[in-house]
Tab-separated table of C-alpha atoms and ligand atoms in Angstrom:
chain	number	residue	atom	x	y	z
U	1321	MET	CA	131.464	17.705	43.808
U	1322	PRO	CA	132.873	17.981	40.257
U	1323	LEU	CA	135.269	15.223	39.207
U	1324	LEU	CA	137.730	17.782	37.862
U	1325	LYS	CA	138.090	21.268	39.265
U	1326	VAL	CA	140.579	23.792	37.916
U	1327	LEU	CA	140.854	26.831	40.166
U	1328	GLY	CA	142.810	29.976	39.354
U	1329	VAL	CA	145.558	28.059	37.558
U	1330	THR	CA	148.451	30.318	36.566
U	1331	VAL	CA	151.456	28.848	34.757
U	1332	TYR	CA	154.725	30.501	33.777
U	1333	TYR	CA	157.463	29.362	31.394
U	1334	GLY	CA	160.332	31.337	32.885
U	1335	ASP	CA	159.087	34.949	32.874
U	1336	PHE	CA	156.342	34.297	30.333
U	1337	LYS	CA	152.847	33.909	31.751
U	1338	ALA	CA	151.282	31.158	29.615
U	1339	LEU	CA	148.117	30.781	31.735
U	1340	GLY	CA	146.523	33.405	33.942
U	1341	GLY	CA	143.918	32.438	36.549
U	1342	VAL	CA	142.090	29.716	34.612
U	1343	SER	CA	139.067	28.215	36.406
U	1344	PHE	CA	136.392	25.693	35.389
U	1345	ASP	CA	134.748	22.429	36.472
U	1346	VAL	CA	134.010	19.211	34.601
U	1347	GLU	CA	131.473	16.714	35.926
U	1348	ARG	CA	131.418	12.955	35.338
U	1349	GLY	CA	130.115	12.132	31.873
U	1350	GLU	CA	130.758	15.614	30.518
U	1351	ILE	CA	132.803	16.628	27.498
U	1352	LEU	CA	134.577	19.971	27.702
U	1353	SER	CA	136.267	21.293	24.572
U	1354	ILE	CA	139.009	23.888	24.778
U	1355	ILE	CA	139.172	26.149	21.744
U	1356	GLY	CA	141.375	29.142	20.944
U	1357	PRO	CA	144.113	30.285	18.574
U	1358	ASN	CA	147.602	28.815	18.301
U	1359	GLY	CA	149.623	29.652	21.375
U	1360	SER	CA	146.606	30.589	23.524
U	1361	GLY	CA	147.550	28.047	26.204
U	1362	LYS	CA	145.408	24.970	25.435
U	1363	THR	CA	148.197	22.386	25.637
U	1364	THR	CA	149.696	24.144	28.657
U	1365	LEU	CA	146.338	23.794	30.378
U	1366	LEU	CA	146.147	20.046	29.669
U	1367	ARG	CA	149.704	19.624	31.008
U	1368	ALA	CA	148.791	21.514	34.175
U	1369	ILE	CA	145.703	19.322	34.684
U	1370	ASP	CA	147.846	16.201	34.271
U	1371	GLY	CA	150.320	17.523	36.852
U	1372	ILE	CA	153.218	17.661	34.355
U	1373	LEU	CA	153.395	21.436	34.863
U	1374	ARG	CA	153.050	22.913	38.321
U	1375	PRO	CA	150.930	26.052	38.558
U	1376	ARG	CA	152.610	29.008	40.227
U	1377	LEU	CA	149.182	29.991	41.562
U	1378	GLY	CA	145.936	28.036	41.827
U	1379	ALA	CA	145.313	24.301	41.909
U	1380	VAL	CA	143.773	21.301	40.163
U	1381	TYR	CA	141.443	19.009	42.140
U	1382	LEU	CA	140.389	15.465	41.264
U	1383	ASP	CA	137.295	14.435	43.186
U	1384	GLY	CA	138.071	17.161	45.705
U	1385	ARG	CA	141.740	16.202	46.217
U	1386	GLU	CA	144.478	18.566	45.121
U	1387	ILE	CA	146.780	16.812	42.656
U	1388	ALA	CA	149.855	18.621	43.979
U	1389	GLY	CA	149.739	16.222	46.946
U	1390	MET	CA	149.209	13.059	44.856
U	1391	GLU	CA	151.805	10.557	43.610
U	1392	ARG	CA	152.444	10.421	39.857
U	1393	ARG	CA	151.173	6.822	39.671
U	1394	GLU	CA	147.958	7.753	41.429
U	1395	ILE	CA	147.307	10.650	39.036
U	1396	ALA	CA	148.046	8.324	36.103
U	1397	ARG	CA	145.375	5.903	37.317
U	1398	ILE	CA	142.752	8.639	37.199
U	1399	ILE	CA	143.876	10.670	34.165
U	1400	GLY	CA	144.545	9.340	30.666
U	1401	TYR	CA	146.410	11.819	28.459
U	1402	SER	CA	146.727	11.708	24.698
U	1403	PRO	CA	149.247	14.454	23.817
U	1404	GLN	CA	149.553	16.268	20.513
U	1405	ARG	CA	153.123	15.069	19.975
U	1406	VAL	CA	154.697	11.858	21.207
U	1407	ASP	CA	158.347	10.819	21.128
U	1408	VAL	CA	158.484	7.076	20.662
U	1409	GLN	CA	160.986	4.403	19.871
U	1410	SER	CA	160.014	3.319	16.417
U	1411	TYR	CA	160.809	-0.390	16.820
U	1412	VAL	CA	158.156	-0.805	19.530
U	1413	THR	CA	155.011	-2.643	18.453
U	1414	VAL	CA	151.593	-1.017	18.676
U	1415	LEU	CA	150.409	-3.473	21.341
U	1416	ASP	CA	153.511	-2.895	23.498
U	1417	PHE	CA	153.046	0.848	23.179
U	1418	VAL	CA	149.349	0.707	24.146
U	1419	LEU	CA	150.275	-1.560	27.076
U	1420	THR	CA	152.334	1.280	28.554
U	1421	GLY	CA	148.937	2.861	29.290
U	1422	ARG	CA	148.546	0.043	31.862
U	1423	ARG	CA	151.803	0.923	33.639
U	1424	PRO	CA	150.095	2.693	36.566
U	1425	TYR	CA	148.453	-0.661	37.399
U	1426	ALA	CA	151.210	-3.133	36.511
U	1427	SER	CA	153.803	-4.435	38.976
U	1428	TRP	CA	157.027	-5.761	37.388
U	1429	ASP	CA	155.201	-7.227	34.413
U	1430	TYR	CA	151.868	-6.845	32.662
U	1431	SER	CA	149.084	-9.268	33.575
U	1432	GLU	CA	146.661	-11.048	31.285
U	1433	SER	CA	144.048	-8.461	32.215
U	1434	ASP	CA	146.446	-5.650	31.187
U	1435	TYR	CA	146.808	-7.298	27.766
U	1436	ARG	CA	143.036	-7.689	27.492
U	1437	LYS	CA	142.489	-4.014	28.297
U	1438	ALA	CA	145.117	-2.912	25.787
U	1439	VAL	CA	143.420	-5.007	23.100
U	1440	GLU	CA	140.026	-3.564	24.054
U	1441	ALA	CA	141.428	-0.028	23.826
U	1442	LEU	CA	142.729	-0.754	20.324
U	1443	ARG	CA	139.311	-2.082	19.371
U	1444	ALA	CA	137.653	1.113	20.680
U	1445	VAL	CA	139.631	3.196	18.173
U	1446	ASN	CA	139.194	0.674	15.377
U	1447	ALA	CA	142.871	-0.285	15.310
U	1448	SER	CA	142.916	-3.960	16.411
U	1449	HIS	CA	144.402	-4.946	13.061
U	1450	LEU	CA	147.488	-2.820	13.812
U	1451	ALA	CA	148.435	-4.567	17.083
U	1452	ALA	CA	151.525	-6.355	15.737
U	1453	ARG	CA	152.803	-3.450	13.573
U	1454	ARG	CA	155.797	-1.353	14.531
U	1455	LEU	CA	155.076	2.300	15.319
U	1456	ASP	CA	157.209	3.490	12.411
U	1457	GLN	CA	155.028	1.501	10.031
U	1458	LEU	CA	151.875	3.493	10.761
U	1459	SER	CA	150.268	6.331	8.848
U	1460	GLY	CA	149.690	9.636	10.685
U	1461	GLY	CA	146.034	8.859	11.329
U	1462	GLU	CA	146.760	5.297	12.473
U	1463	PHE	CA	149.372	6.612	14.900
U	1464	ARG	CA	146.928	9.222	16.293
U	1465	ARG	CA	144.382	6.462	17.051
U	1466	VAL	CA	147.037	4.306	18.713
U	1467	VAL	CA	148.058	7.191	21.002
U	1468	ILE	CA	144.407	7.635	21.996
U	1469	ALA	CA	144.177	3.867	22.624
U	1470	ARG	CA	147.104	4.110	25.053
U	1471	ALA	CA	145.208	6.771	27.019
U	1472	LEU	CA	142.089	4.571	27.045
U	1473	ALA	CA	143.951	1.428	28.139
U	1474	GLY	CA	144.277	2.758	31.702
U	1475	GLU	CA	140.461	3.049	31.944
U	1476	PRO	CA	140.753	6.638	33.164
U	1477	ASP	CA	138.057	8.650	34.922
U	1478	VAL	CA	139.375	11.802	33.251
U	1479	LEU	CA	140.503	11.758	29.636
U	1480	LEU	CA	142.653	14.590	28.245
U	1481	LEU	CA	142.888	14.677	24.459
U	1482	ASP	CA	145.046	17.172	22.570
U	1483	GLU	CA	143.688	17.515	19.030
U	1484	PRO	CA	142.271	13.959	18.862
U	1485	THR	CA	141.019	14.381	15.290
U	1486	ASN	CA	144.262	15.719	13.797
U	1487	ASP	CA	145.541	13.535	10.947
U	1488	LEU	CA	142.255	11.617	10.732
U	1489	ASP	CA	140.139	11.233	7.618
U	1490	PRO	CA	136.425	12.213	7.950
U	1491	LYS	CA	135.248	8.671	8.736
U	1492	HIS	CA	137.811	8.205	11.497
U	1493	GLN	CA	137.085	11.686	12.872
U	1494	VAL	CA	133.432	10.737	13.327
U	1495	GLU	CA	134.367	7.324	14.752
U	1496	ILE	CA	136.786	8.753	17.326
U	1497	LEU	CA	134.429	11.535	18.392
U	1498	SER	CA	131.533	9.071	18.692
U	1499	ALA	CA	133.718	6.716	20.746
U	1500	ILE	CA	134.621	9.652	23.031
U	1501	ARG	CA	130.931	10.517	23.369
U	1502	ARG	CA	130.126	6.893	24.305
U	1503	LEU	CA	132.894	6.838	26.924
U	1504	ALA	CA	131.501	9.981	28.497
U	1505	SER	CA	127.825	9.040	28.363
U	1506	GLY	CA	128.244	5.305	28.984
U	1507	ARG	CA	131.136	5.105	31.439
U	1508	GLY	CA	130.882	8.557	33.004
U	1509	VAL	CA	134.359	9.595	31.884
U	1510	ALA	CA	135.033	13.347	32.133
U	1511	VAL	CA	136.635	14.401	28.854
U	1512	VAL	CA	138.689	17.540	28.220
U	1513	MET	CA	139.841	17.968	24.630
U	1514	CYS	CA	141.565	20.692	22.645
U	1515	LEU	CA	140.045	21.189	19.217
U	1516	HIS	CA	140.706	23.461	16.263
U	1517	ASP	CA	137.674	22.143	14.400
U	1518	LEU	CA	134.878	24.320	15.759
U	1519	THR	CA	132.143	22.199	14.222
U	1520	HIS	CA	133.441	19.220	16.210
U	1521	ALA	CA	133.518	21.356	19.334
U	1522	TYR	CA	129.967	22.564	18.673
U	1523	ARG	CA	128.588	19.068	18.051
U	1524	TYR	CA	130.362	16.918	20.583
U	1525	SER	CA	130.782	19.137	23.660
U	1526	ASP	CA	128.647	19.771	26.699
U	1527	LYS	CA	130.727	22.833	27.537
U	1528	ILE	CA	133.234	24.947	25.653
U	1529	LEU	CA	136.126	26.929	27.094
U	1530	ALA	CA	137.443	29.586	24.710
U	1531	MET	CA	141.013	30.623	25.486
U	1532	LYS	CA	142.793	33.782	24.379
U	1533	ASP	CA	146.295	34.853	25.421
U	1534	GLY	CA	146.391	32.389	28.321
U	1535	SER	CA	143.069	33.448	29.839
U	1536	VAL	CA	139.508	32.208	29.625
U	1537	TYR	CA	137.662	34.388	27.137
U	1538	ALA	CA	134.340	32.538	27.408
U	1539	PHE	CA	132.996	29.428	29.125
U	1540	GLY	CA	129.569	27.904	28.612
U	1541	ARG	CA	127.294	25.692	26.549
U	1542	PRO	CA	128.166	25.400	22.836
U	1543	GLU	CA	125.195	27.527	21.765
U	1544	ASP	CA	126.336	30.315	24.107
U	1545	VAL	CA	130.003	30.310	23.021
U	1546	MET	CA	129.563	29.695	19.291
U	1547	ARG	CA	128.624	33.265	18.452
U	1548	GLU	CA	130.071	35.107	15.486
U	1549	ASP	CA	131.048	38.265	17.439
U	1550	LEU	CA	132.725	36.223	20.175
U	1551	LEU	CA	134.615	33.957	17.751
U	1552	ARG	CA	135.832	36.933	15.741
U	1553	GLU	CA	137.311	38.458	18.892
U	1554	VAL	CA	138.929	35.168	19.923
U	1555	TYR	CA	140.372	34.220	16.518
U	1556	GLY	CA	140.674	37.612	14.760
U	1557	VAL	CA	138.992	36.249	11.660
U	1558	SER	CA	135.425	36.126	10.457
U	1559	LEU	CA	133.640	32.822	11.095
U	1560	LYS	CA	130.125	31.877	10.122
U	1561	VAL	CA	128.027	30.059	12.719
U	1562	LEU	CA	125.260	27.803	11.386
U	1563	PRO	CA	123.228	26.874	14.485
U	1564	GLU	CA	120.773	24.700	12.534
U	1565	HIS	CA	123.711	22.461	11.483
U	1566	ARG	CA	125.695	22.963	14.699
U	1567	ALA	CA	128.528	23.975	12.419
U	1568	VAL	CA	131.088	26.771	12.142
U	1569	ILE	CA	132.804	27.612	8.854
U	1570	ILE	CA	135.503	30.088	7.883
U	1571	ASP	CA	134.104	33.090	6.040
U	1572	HIS	CA	136.590	33.326	3.148
U	1573	SER	CA	134.766	36.265	1.565
U	1574	LEU	CA	136.254	38.804	3.994
N	1182	ATP	N1	158.234	24.763	27.045
N	1182	ATP	C1	157.915	26.032	26.769
N	1182	ATP	N2	158.762	27.044	27.074
N	1182	ATP	C2	158.447	28.330	26.808
N	1182	ATP	N3	157.281	28.708	26.221
N	1182	ATP	C3	156.408	27.743	25.895
N	1182	ATP	C4	156.674	26.351	26.143
N	1182	ATP	N4	155.617	25.628	25.701
N	1182	ATP	C5	154.744	26.528	25.197
N	1182	ATP	N5	155.210	27.779	25.309
N	1182	ATP	C6	154.510	29.033	24.904
N	1182	ATP	O1	153.345	29.135	25.692
N	1182	ATP	C7	152.240	29.607	24.911
N	1182	ATP	C8	151.103	28.594	24.971
N	1182	ATP	O2	151.511	27.427	24.277
N	1182	ATP	P1	150.537	26.168	24.141
N	1182	ATP	O3	151.308	25.068	23.508
N	1182	ATP	O4	149.885	25.908	25.448
N	1182	ATP	O5	149.450	26.772	23.123
N	1182	ATP	P2	148.262	26.042	22.351
N	1182	ATP	O6	147.036	26.893	22.572
N	1182	ATP	O7	148.171	24.617	22.732
N	1182	ATP	O8	148.747	26.212	20.843
N	1182	ATP	P3	148.496	25.299	19.499
N	1182	ATP	O9	147.073	25.562	19.088
N	1182	ATP	O10	149.457	25.920	18.530
N	1182	ATP	O11	148.795	23.888	19.830
N	1182	ATP	C9	152.801	29.858	23.514
N	1182	ATP	O12	153.115	31.223	23.409
N	1182	ATP	C10	154.049	29.006	23.452
N	1182	ATP	O13	155.011	29.572	22.588
């Protein structure tokens, strides 16, 4: 049984259909990347998987159980979510913020083990040195890593990452993606991440889901989805696929 199953998920914002009948599975230890143009429904899909948005049709299953029947705290113990945008109180310290990732486990206060796990999560994203800083004293890339650390602190079985490499310099992009790969391969975490960088998607994914206008345009292994004709139809721009480098670049000549 797949750890995460998304079946016919259809989501509306008022009268606007943002997702139409989206289905796919993710097994333990797998990385699935969601690609697609702005507004194609990637973030909406992550929010539906996390149970923040309720599908009008279809369902999301975790280990065979439909999340619609699960308590918020129970979902939060299984799923760690690093959103694209986060509203935070700026005077909070990094460590206190990352600790909130332990909330699904904590009773009225955090335990020593919660603190240890928050510190470990910061170490995993190479941000231990920031623990005592206030959130408003971080650079964009530092803040991105801290948000990912909060998702890791809950030791989730399913990790949802919305644009995890945004704001990061090349070294930190490679570090974060390698850390995600290790979590999947080493700890069996099922990862679902939205990416605009198609080379990252090509290199670090087991499966790719290409979205267009709220529907699945293609789903498969990177080498099957990263095709120039397919990407042109999804993005409406010419992209060059370099299979020998597992890379995709924008063709600026057209
Ligand atoms: N709260 C909302 N109310 C109404 N429409 C929304 C809401 N959130 C998103 N949308 C619309 O739903 C569609 C899908 O948005 P979504 O954020 O899922 O796209 P995305 O693929 O993640 O885009 P991006 O790559 O720009 O982050 C867009 O047309 C967007 O304008």
